[in-house]
Amino acid sequence: MVNLLELLPEELDDQVVAWGLERYRGRQLAAWIWQKGVTTFEAMSDIPRAVREFLATRAEVRLPCILEKQAAADGEAVKYLLGLADGNAIECVLMQYRYGFSLCLSTQVGCRMGCRFCASAAAGWVRNLTAGEMAGQVLAIRRDTGADIRRIVLMGIGEPLDNFAATCKFLRMATAPRGLGISPRRITLSTCGLVPRIYDLANEGLPVTLAVSLHAPDDRLRDFLVPINRRYPLRELLAACRAYAASTGRRVTFEYALVAGVNDSVGHARQLANLVRGMPSHVNLIRLNRVEGRDFIAPGPRRVAVFRRILEQEGIAVTVRRELGASVNAACGQLRRRFAARKPLEESVARG
């Protein structure tokens, strides 16, 4: 069975022709799937019954299933644990801002980058997601909530650029007028710094916002916090970011998770300012989410304010990320980690 979510709109046109159907049936199917979120052929009322019955023998529209969800007390965020067809699980988070809904989605089952304070890495890497599994997260959450999701953040479980081909295909699905129809300017892709892939992304004609998980202003500290830095040090990473900004016309966002006693000093703030000065960029300060099994903690509000003020005094564009959904334990990867821990026990009980 062909999962139609794996096909770009133009590929869907070609597929229906290959099945001996009229090309315009692809346009009809795309409208039902992408715009209306309909996943059963029986409900596609403007397609003749005989064609619907034929499609049901050849194709499906497969979404991930909702295994668990946690809503924040303030109603501003809902975290989902989603089940995939092979029994694996991923996470995504729906966030509500004054401008509307944004969805933070996953690109891999687990992650192999090994960042020190990341729950996604702690649970290990299993496999890449397909483009359709990424798109399925958007459609599944839209179906569950009715939310008009107009912004997407690839900042959930996984390193998007470590799954480059599928991520780029998903971005084309998301931005296609006959797909999700979301402007590239409303999509953010977060990377820990796979330098060659940043150059590749700049050449894809997909001018999404690039967010780099920086977290340290010097190589020695970043080698420890973000191990990929040992392969692609800051000098190479910053050069790639400058090239991306020049190619796309988009400023780069630098994500900086503040860890008490590790990277939050006045000296660190001044080093960070020197590092990014002169680049079209923006620094997003994040108070670290607590992760089970990790000793790192966030600094207090006063420490965060001092760090921010120093960057502002140095002429750096900076914001402190608004904390959404703290009550749903929003550190990415923690729901999946618990799911992975209890799954062997449940299977053992089932076997008796």
XYZ file of C-alpha atoms in Angstrom:
352
model
C 0.000 0.000 0.000
C 1.272 3.445 -0.903
C 1.059 5.992 1.908
C -0.015 9.108 0.024
C 1.511 11.303 2.731
C 4.914 10.288 1.389
C 4.218 11.974 -1.961
C 4.663 15.598 -2.928
C 1.610 17.012 -4.738
C 3.287 16.631 -8.144
C 4.338 13.072 -7.251
C 0.732 12.341 -6.335
C -0.326 13.539 -9.797
C 2.192 11.149 -11.382
C 1.090 8.274 -9.145
C -2.592 8.467 -10.089
C -1.623 8.570 -13.780
C 0.538 5.473 -13.233
C -2.576 3.797 -11.828
C -4.482 4.656 -15.001
C -6.517 7.508 -13.499
C -6.912 11.061 -14.752
C -4.166 13.452 -13.596
C -6.662 15.827 -11.993
C -7.531 13.095 -9.479
C -4.170 13.871 -7.881
C -5.239 17.466 -7.387
C -8.494 16.307 -5.806
C -6.678 13.928 -3.469
C -4.159 16.584 -2.446
C -6.958 18.991 -1.534
C -8.714 16.381 0.610
C -5.527 15.266 2.367
C -3.532 18.462 2.842
C -6.168 21.171 3.089
C -9.072 19.258 4.638
C -7.152 16.617 6.581
C -9.350 13.773 5.326
C -7.655 10.372 5.515
C -10.380 7.960 4.318
C -11.217 7.689 0.632
C -14.871 7.005 1.447
C -15.226 10.578 2.741
C -13.845 12.167 -0.456
C -17.264 12.962 -1.830
C -16.310 14.607 -5.142
C -14.452 11.477 -6.295
C -16.611 8.753 -7.939
C -17.301 5.718 -5.763
C -15.577 3.347 -8.199
C -12.404 5.435 -8.040
C -12.560 5.602 -4.235
C -12.919 1.827 -4.034
C -9.976 1.398 -6.407
C -7.816 3.761 -4.344
C -8.641 1.840 -1.167
C -7.005 -1.247 -2.705
C -3.809 0.589 -3.630
C -3.217 3.386 -1.152
C -3.734 4.768 2.335
C -3.251 8.010 4.258
C -1.469 6.895 7.420
C -1.143 9.240 10.387
C 0.662 8.571 13.664
C -1.675 7.680 16.530
C -1.914 9.693 19.734
C -0.612 7.585 22.632
C -0.564 10.269 25.300
C -0.964 14.005 25.660
C -0.254 16.469 28.444
C -1.805 19.929 28.499
C -0.197 22.802 30.373
C -2.273 24.304 33.152
C -2.255 27.656 31.362
C -3.561 26.066 28.156
C -0.694 27.477 26.110
C 0.996 24.182 25.240
C 0.070 20.552 24.689
C 2.733 17.854 24.442
C 1.940 14.718 22.439
C 3.471 11.256 22.428
C 2.721 9.800 19.002
C 2.934 6.151 17.986
C 4.333 5.119 14.604
C 3.382 2.107 12.509
C 6.479 0.132 13.576
C 5.810 0.586 17.303
C 8.259 3.426 17.872
C 7.182 6.717 19.429
C 8.014 10.379 18.904
C 6.965 13.682 20.450
C 5.599 16.987 19.259
C 4.352 20.076 21.070
C 1.520 22.387 20.040
C 2.066 25.927 21.311
C -0.344 28.834 21.276
C 0.963 32.364 20.874
C -0.838 35.649 20.313
C -0.253 35.237 16.558
C -1.665 31.694 16.444
C -0.554 28.088 16.715
C 2.947 26.731 16.230
C 3.910 23.049 16.152
C 7.298 21.771 17.271
C 7.827 18.412 15.574
C 10.350 15.568 15.477
C 12.541 14.455 12.577
C 14.067 11.243 13.991
C 13.246 8.511 16.468
C 15.916 9.483 18.969
C 19.111 11.376 18.218
C 22.777 10.464 17.857
C 24.307 13.908 18.395
C 24.893 13.343 22.131
C 24.306 16.877 23.440
C 24.885 16.789 27.195
C 21.582 18.193 28.447
C 19.260 16.678 25.850
C 16.718 13.996 26.779
C 16.394 12.993 23.105
C 20.015 11.873 22.991
C 19.746 10.091 26.341
C 17.174 7.651 24.948
C 19.356 6.790 21.958
C 18.847 6.868 18.184
C 16.643 4.288 16.445
C 15.945 5.537 12.914
C 15.120 8.493 10.708
C 11.553 9.602 10.142
C 10.160 9.734 6.630
C 8.820 12.961 5.165
C 5.318 11.536 5.507
C 5.845 10.812 9.204
C 6.857 14.428 9.711
C 3.823 15.664 7.792
C 1.649 13.205 9.695
C 2.462 14.976 12.950
C 0.968 18.201 11.599
C -2.169 16.506 10.287
C -2.665 14.384 13.425
C -2.478 17.384 15.762
C -4.629 19.494 13.466
C -7.245 16.740 13.484
C -7.114 16.376 17.277
C -7.413 20.076 18.075
C -8.795 21.831 15.018
C -5.877 24.268 15.341
C -4.892 26.234 12.254
C -1.167 25.497 12.439
C 0.637 28.207 10.484
C 4.118 27.939 11.988
C 6.369 24.898 12.226
C 9.517 24.414 14.277
C 11.787 21.447 13.541
C 13.145 21.396 17.067
C 11.660 18.209 18.508
C 13.363 14.825 18.769
C 16.249 14.368 16.350
C 18.725 16.426 14.333
C 16.941 17.558 11.135
C 20.134 17.878 9.100
C 21.154 14.327 10.059
C 18.040 13.259 8.125
C 18.632 15.675 5.292
C 16.747 14.215 2.319
C 13.548 13.461 4.240
C 13.660 16.811 6.031
C 13.999 18.717 2.753
C 11.165 16.718 1.204
C 8.965 17.521 4.188
C 9.851 21.214 3.864
C 8.685 21.085 0.244
C 5.428 19.438 1.354
C 4.969 22.078 4.038
C 5.605 25.031 1.728
C 3.870 23.744 -1.424
C 0.668 25.692 -2.245
C -1.069 22.329 -2.762
C 0.574 20.942 0.376
C 0.347 22.599 3.786
C 0.867 26.004 2.167
C 3.045 27.457 4.942
C 5.503 30.230 4.107
C 9.187 29.271 4.519
C 9.501 32.375 6.691
C 7.199 30.704 9.204
C 9.303 27.557 9.443
C 12.338 27.238 11.720
C 14.882 24.429 11.426
C 17.118 23.834 14.425
C 20.530 22.197 14.110
C 23.384 21.512 16.503
C 25.803 22.376 13.704
C 26.269 19.869 10.861
C 28.286 22.338 8.820
C 28.262 20.665 5.369
C 24.490 20.271 5.547
C 24.028 23.961 6.390
C 25.692 24.769 3.060
C 23.527 22.143 1.353
C 20.368 23.614 2.878
C 21.316 27.068 1.611
C 21.316 25.622 -1.918
C 17.890 23.968 -1.644
C 15.856 27.098 -2.360
C 14.014 26.714 0.948
C 14.708 29.947 2.867
C 13.550 28.737 6.262
C 14.870 30.301 9.445
C 18.023 28.532 10.610
C 18.350 28.148 14.376
C 21.711 26.926 15.648
C 21.959 25.250 19.055
C 25.068 27.126 20.136
C 25.054 26.895 23.966
C 28.710 27.900 24.388
C 30.885 30.805 23.209
C 34.177 28.904 22.895
C 35.311 25.574 21.485
C 36.485 24.064 24.758
C 33.088 24.398 26.434
C 31.129 23.592 23.293
C 33.181 20.427 22.729
C 31.822 19.269 26.080
C 28.196 20.418 25.753
C 27.696 19.779 22.019
C 30.080 16.994 20.917
C 29.572 17.613 17.170
C 31.723 20.713 17.766
C 34.773 18.434 17.879
C 34.164 17.726 14.194
C 32.897 21.161 13.165
C 34.374 23.813 15.492
C 32.953 27.284 15.973
C 35.041 28.931 13.262
C 33.610 26.565 10.635
C 30.096 26.747 12.071
C 30.022 30.554 12.079
C 31.323 30.650 8.494
C 28.491 28.344 7.410
C 25.965 30.539 9.225
C 27.260 33.647 7.459
C 26.995 31.854 4.125
C 23.425 30.754 4.918
C 22.398 34.297 5.840
C 23.984 35.686 2.669
C 22.355 33.050 0.442
C 18.839 33.224 1.885
C 18.615 36.793 3.145
C 17.472 35.422 6.506
C 19.119 36.198 9.804
C 20.301 33.217 11.825
C 18.985 32.505 15.311
C 21.480 31.290 17.898
C 19.876 29.217 20.652
C 21.731 29.493 23.947
C 20.473 27.354 26.833
C 21.699 28.887 30.072
C 23.112 26.305 32.496
C 23.868 27.455 36.027
C 27.589 27.584 36.724
C 28.493 26.264 33.279
C 27.881 28.874 30.561
C 26.044 31.740 32.271
C 28.791 34.060 33.522
C 29.424 37.686 32.585
C 32.530 36.513 30.745
C 30.515 34.020 28.726
C 28.068 36.765 27.746
C 30.881 38.992 26.475
C 32.473 36.097 24.585
C 29.131 35.328 22.958
C 28.701 38.949 21.889
C 32.147 38.940 20.272
C 31.384 35.657 18.525
C 28.194 36.740 16.734
C 28.829 40.464 16.310
C 28.533 41.682 12.718
C 26.411 38.757 11.548
C 22.700 39.175 10.714
C 21.589 37.182 13.713
C 19.516 37.008 16.854
C 20.321 35.313 20.163
C 17.533 33.389 21.880
C 18.324 32.736 25.544
C 16.674 29.658 27.051
C 16.345 28.742 30.702
C 17.315 25.080 30.688
C 14.552 22.504 31.106
C 15.378 19.988 33.829
C 16.179 16.565 32.364
C 15.931 13.334 34.334
C 19.345 11.804 34.940
C 21.216 15.054 34.289
C 22.742 17.313 36.949
C 22.379 20.543 34.972
C 20.013 23.194 36.307
C 18.836 26.579 35.063
C 20.144 29.821 36.561
C 17.803 32.114 38.444
C 15.895 34.959 36.772
C 18.377 37.589 37.971
C 21.303 35.756 36.389
C 19.384 35.469 33.110
C 18.565 39.188 33.198
C 22.233 40.115 33.694
C 23.308 37.897 30.789
C 20.681 39.477 28.551
C 21.588 43.012 29.574
C 25.250 42.473 28.702
C 24.332 41.253 25.215
C 22.055 44.249 24.710
C 24.811 46.617 25.848
C 27.098 44.973 23.286
C 24.570 45.702 20.522
C 23.376 42.110 20.078
C 19.721 41.407 19.242
C 18.547 39.138 22.052
C 15.374 37.770 23.600
C 14.654 35.354 26.421
C 12.439 32.546 25.202
C 9.001 32.681 26.727
C 8.438 29.576 28.817
C 5.409 27.679 27.559
C 4.073 24.518 29.088
C 6.427 24.143 32.025
C 3.747 22.089 33.746
C 3.809 19.494 30.942
C 7.515 18.798 31.453
C 8.286 20.200 28.046
C 11.951 19.206 27.783
C 11.983 17.428 24.458
C 12.370 13.659 24.529
C 11.240 12.948 28.078
C 7.866 11.395 27.195
C 9.505 9.135 24.622
C 12.235 8.212 27.089
C 9.646 7.006 29.604
C 7.762 5.184 26.845
C 10.956 3.407 25.755
C 11.704 2.457 29.370
C 8.298 0.916 30.038
C 7.819 -0.754 26.636
C 10.061 -3.814 27.353
C 8.250 -4.341 30.665
C 4.836 -4.199 28.972
C 5.996 -6.637 26.276
C 7.344 -8.989 28.958
C 4.026 -8.910 30.822
C 2.135 -9.531 27.567
C 4.281 -12.624 26.866
C 3.484 -13.887 30.368
